[in-house]
Amino acid sequence: MATRPENIREQLTALRQEYIRRLPERLGEIEAEWADLLREDWDAEKLRIMHRHAHSLVGSGATFGFPPVSDSARLVEQTLKELSEKPRPTDHTIENKLESLLMELRKAVIQASRELPPLLLDEDTYNDKPPSPTGKARMVYLVEDDENQAEDMALQLQHFGYEVRIFTTLKTLREALKATAPDAIIMDILMPDGDGLSALAEISRDIAPNVPTLVVSILRDFELRLRAVRAGTKAYLQKPVDIGELVDKLDHLTGVKQADPYRVLIIDDSSVMTEYYALILRHAGMLTRTCHDATQVMGALEDFNVDLILTDVYMSGCDGFELAAVLRQQDAYMSVPIVFLSTETDLDKQLMALGTGADEFLTKPITPHQLVSAVTSRAQRARLLRELMLHDSLTGLLNHTTVKERLVKELAQALRRRVPVSLAMIDIDHFKSINDRFGHLAGDRVIKSLAHLLQQRLRQSDVIGRYGGEEFMTLLYDTTGQQAKVLMDKLRDDFAELRHQASEKLFRATFSCGIAAVSGKIKASDLTDLADRALYQAKHKGRNQVVLVNS
Amino acid sequence: MNMSKRELKRILYVEDEIDIQTVAKLALETIGGFTVEVCDTGRKALAVVPKFKPDLILLDVMMPDMDGPTTFNALRSQPASADIPVIFMTAKAQQNEITEYKRIGAIDVIPKPFDPMTLAQIVCDIWTHHGNQT
């Protein structure tokens, strides 16, 4: 017997995970076929195809160790067989039975998916690495033999702050890699001068082991995806490439501080459906919350910072249209996109939905891919708009008003969860004299570099805002005063090390910091005053230092 | 023909489900050290056999188009594959079914799902046992 058992176990585990990952899609296929059968003409050929798909889940479910998937798929298979043996029955008994069997299958798939480790979620930790030179673009090597496609992708990536170098052969890529390593490699694996995946395997083994690699391909077969995983690639994207998805992956892999995952609230009477949609969206890296009763939606929205609401149309208690109207009457939810999901194909009804404030109408059944891309594009646009409203244009940090609002919310949440928080006020020392001596442009650069440093070093869960001209506020969640002091002192040291440029001259700047630590109930304004007073003390004691007070 | 004199090297696996193909191929190649070819239909199997010349064929029972027993009969009727031993793979391994497959000429039946870690061993055992019998 040839190979070590650990090795094959690893490979089997990889296969199994890939299988689980694709399960929702396969289920979606079956459900779409069923909906199609019910809607269109009853067609023996369609029944046969659906039967085959169900059958394939029977076998594969059992092989990969998911007996509930296999068993429920077998019942679906048997019922389909029954249906295919005679003309479409006039009563709906068997059809209803099949519906409920599909529901069981869906549950089994959801259950199976729980075994999957979470995908691509950032570990929320402080980043102790020194910042890269401020403002430097990240370099991506794009390996693609179709020059038009390559140019197009390069152009789009540049909008997201990536510098792109295009290679049309593997040979030129290898040479370039020996000279400089990029931050990431994107490769179309069908290359004229050799097998892309073997090249990637070799690159990640011998030439540039620390450079993350991403594969784009028109091919979708499993074998290739598996080979890609074995070659050490971090992502496999289907062509045509969804640029948003690609950028998200790149941002993640190249260590860019990523925006929070999208937060989606899903409302549907049926808990199986909400779970199913939640599962699909979570696998795409989003955060979800579900609600089975539209009248409870206000509670579900609380402290969730929702980016998008996905709701069914027909629900008991309150239908989707009414729900949209209710939400639109509240300032806080006026701009949150609302997407309707329904089996409704009546165009008039759809138009009516759009009239009441829905942003999009998706028709069920929907494939996981369609759902993810519809939600992503809506959420992306809504975020962008909000970004413009809520953020400071120079630094991209939260603006004064927003950071104050967030402070109130975060304090309430911290109190509920009984975690300590620390509020730090940071002020650049002698900023006026920096402006006077080196000019406002240089001053702006100092502000930006401090903003950049804070963003890189603090966690995603921390709130960072530009409070005033050269004043910053950060709220450190689940952090004691002592921890905050150590962290801020380190940041202060590192900031003082940075060299800023003003025409011919290089200079350094420092900051002072006041921290107020809190572990009980306190008003946001009182906490801000405390931190302000600590900051004043730090300034008074000679600047370039951190002072901690406890509330 | 005395099978025990012949070494088991080449296996053809006929199975329509691609995931199972992948697992079986992995199990038989990496653990068993066999050379494995897979086909997703009976029709393709008939075409592949003369070129691949397998020592043994593993045949899924439930396949669209040509099912396992139909494929088996077709294999038996073409000279290139008439003498190659066949093992049926089935999820519904009931005794009467097993008896029936053996009656039409299968050397054995392996129930599905199989355990990838032991599949190669099971195949080897069947092969040896069959060789000793004939």
Coordinates of N, CA and C in Angstrom, one line a residue, chain A residues 1-3 5 8-9 11-12 15 19 22 26 48 51-52 55-60 62-64 74 77 221-223 226 230, chain B residues 16-20 22-23 25-27 29-34 60 62-65 91-92 112-114 116-117 120-121 124:
Chain A
M1 N 0.8 -1.2 0.0 CA 0.0 0.0 0.0 C 0.9 1.2 0.0
A2 N 0.5 2.2 -0.9 CA 1.5 3.2 -1.3 C 1.7 4.4 -0.4
T3 N 0.7 5.0 0.1 CA 0.9 6.3 0.7 C 0.5 6.3 2.2
P5 N -1.2 7.1 5.6 CA -2.6 7.4 5.8 C -2.9 8.9 6.1
I8 N -3.5 10.8 2.9 CA -4.8 10.6 2.3 C -6.0 11.2 3.1
R9 N -5.8 11.1 4.4 CA -6.8 11.7 5.3 C -7.0 13.2 5.0
Q11 N -6.2 14.7 2.3 CA -6.8 14.9 1.0 C -8.3 14.7 1.0
L12 N -8.7 13.6 1.8 CA -10.1 13.3 1.9 C -10.9 14.5 2.6
L15 N -11.4 17.2 0.2 CA -12.5 16.8 -0.7 C -13.8 17.0 -0.1
Y19 N -16.8 19.5 -1.0 CA -18.2 18.9 -1.3 C -19.2 19.7 -0.5
R22 N -20.1 23.0 -1.9 CA -20.9 23.1 -3.1 C -22.3 22.6 -2.9
R26 N -25.9 22.8 -5.2 CA -26.5 21.6 -5.8 C -28.0 21.5 -5.4
R48 N -36.8 13.9 -15.2 CA -35.7 12.9 -15.3 C -34.4 13.5 -14.8
H51 N -34.5 14.1 -11.2 CA -34.3 12.8 -10.5 C -32.8 12.5 -10.4
R52 N -32.1 12.7 -11.5 CA -30.7 12.4 -11.6 C -29.9 13.2 -10.6
H55 N -30.6 11.9 -7.2 CA -29.9 10.6 -7.1 C -28.4 10.8 -6.8
S56 N -27.8 11.8 -7.4 CA -26.4 12.0 -7.2 C -26.1 12.5 -5.8
L57 N -27.1 13.2 -5.1 CA -26.9 13.5 -3.7 C -27.1 12.3 -2.8
V58 N -27.9 11.4 -3.2 CA -28.0 10.1 -2.4 C -26.7 9.5 -2.3
G59 N -26.0 9.3 -3.4 CA -24.7 8.6 -3.4 C -23.6 9.4 -2.7
S60 N -23.5 10.7 -3.2 CA -22.4 11.4 -2.7 C -22.6 11.8 -1.2
A62 N -23.9 10.0 1.1 CA -23.4 8.9 1.9 C -21.9 8.7 1.9
T63 N -21.3 8.9 0.7 CA -19.9 8.7 0.6 C -19.1 9.7 1.4
F64 N -19.6 10.9 1.5 CA -18.9 11.9 2.3 C -19.4 12.0 3.8
R74 N -32.8 10.6 -1.0 CA -33.4 9.3 -1.5 C -34.9 9.4 -1.5
E77 N -35.8 11.4 -4.4 CA -35.6 10.6 -5.6 C -36.8 9.7 -5.8
D221 N -14.6 22.7 -13.2 CA -14.6 21.3 -12.6 C -13.9 21.1 -11.3
F222 N -14.4 20.2 -10.6 CA -13.9 19.9 -9.3 C -12.5 19.6 -9.2
E223 N -12.1 18.7 -10.1 CA -10.7 18.3 -10.2 C -9.7 19.5 -10.2
L226 N -9.6 21.3 -6.9 CA -8.9 20.6 -6.0 C -7.4 20.7 -6.2
R230 N -4.5 22.3 -3.8 CA -3.2 21.6 -3.6 C -2.0 22.4 -4.0
Chain B
D16 N -21.3 7.4 -12.3 CA -21.7 8.7 -12.9 C -21.5 9.9 -11.9
E17 N -21.3 9.6 -10.7 CA -21.2 10.7 -9.7 C -19.8 11.2 -9.6
I18 N -19.5 12.4 -10.0 CA -18.1 12.8 -10.1 C -17.4 12.9 -8.7
D19 N -18.1 13.2 -7.6 CA -17.5 13.3 -6.3 C -17.0 11.9 -5.9
I20 N -17.9 10.9 -6.1 CA -17.5 9.6 -5.7 C -16.4 9.1 -6.6
T22 N -14.0 10.8 -7.7 CA -12.8 11.4 -7.2 C -12.3 10.7 -5.9
V23 N -13.2 10.5 -5.0 CA -12.8 9.8 -3.8 C -12.3 8.4 -4.1
K25 N -11.0 7.2 -6.9 CA -9.7 7.2 -7.6 C -8.6 7.5 -6.6
L26 N -8.9 8.5 -5.7 CA -7.9 8.8 -4.7 C -7.6 7.6 -3.8
A27 N -8.6 6.9 -3.4 CA -8.5 5.8 -2.5 C -7.7 4.7 -3.1
E29 N -5.8 4.7 -5.9 CA -4.5 5.1 -6.4 C -3.5 5.3 -5.3
T30 N -3.9 6.1 -4.3 CA -2.9 6.5 -3.3 C -2.7 5.4 -2.2
I31 N -3.8 4.8 -1.9 CA -3.7 3.7 -0.9 C -3.3 2.4 -1.5
G32 N -4.1 2.1 -2.6 CA -3.9 0.8 -3.2 C -2.7 0.7 -4.1
G33 N -2.3 1.9 -4.7 CA -1.2 1.9 -5.6 C -1.6 1.4 -7.0
F34 N -2.9 1.3 -7.3 CA -3.4 0.8 -8.6 C -3.4 2.0 -9.6
D60 N -20.9 0.8 -11.1 CA -22.0 1.3 -10.3 C -23.3 0.7 -10.8
M62 N -26.7 1.9 -10.3 CA -27.6 2.9 -10.7 C -26.9 4.0 -11.5
M63 N -27.1 4.0 -12.8 CA -26.6 5.1 -13.6 C -27.6 5.4 -14.6
P64 N -27.7 6.7 -15.0 CA -28.7 7.1 -16.0 C -28.3 6.5 -17.4
D65 N -29.2 6.4 -18.3 CA -28.9 5.9 -19.6 C -28.7 4.3 -19.5
A91 N -25.8 0.9 -3.6 CA -26.3 1.5 -2.3 C -27.4 0.6 -1.7
K92 N -28.0 -0.2 -2.6 CA -29.1 -1.0 -2.1 C -28.7 -2.5 -2.0
K112 N -22.3 0.5 -1.1 CA -22.0 1.9 -1.0 C -22.8 2.5 0.2
P113 N -22.4 3.5 0.9 CA -21.1 4.1 0.7 C -19.9 3.2 1.2
F114 N -18.8 3.3 0.5 CA -17.6 2.6 0.9 C -16.7 3.5 1.8
P116 N -13.3 5.1 2.2 CA -12.2 5.3 1.3 C -10.9 4.7 1.9
M117 N -10.8 4.6 3.2 CA -9.6 4.1 3.8 C -9.4 2.6 3.6
A120 N -9.5 0.0 -1.0 CA -8.4 -0.7 -1.7 C -8.2 -2.2 -1.2
Q121 N -8.2 -2.3 0.2 CA -8.1 -3.5 0.8 C -9.2 -4.5 0.5
C124 N -8.7 -5.7 -3.0 CA -7.7 -6.7 -3.0 C -8.1 -8.1 -2.5

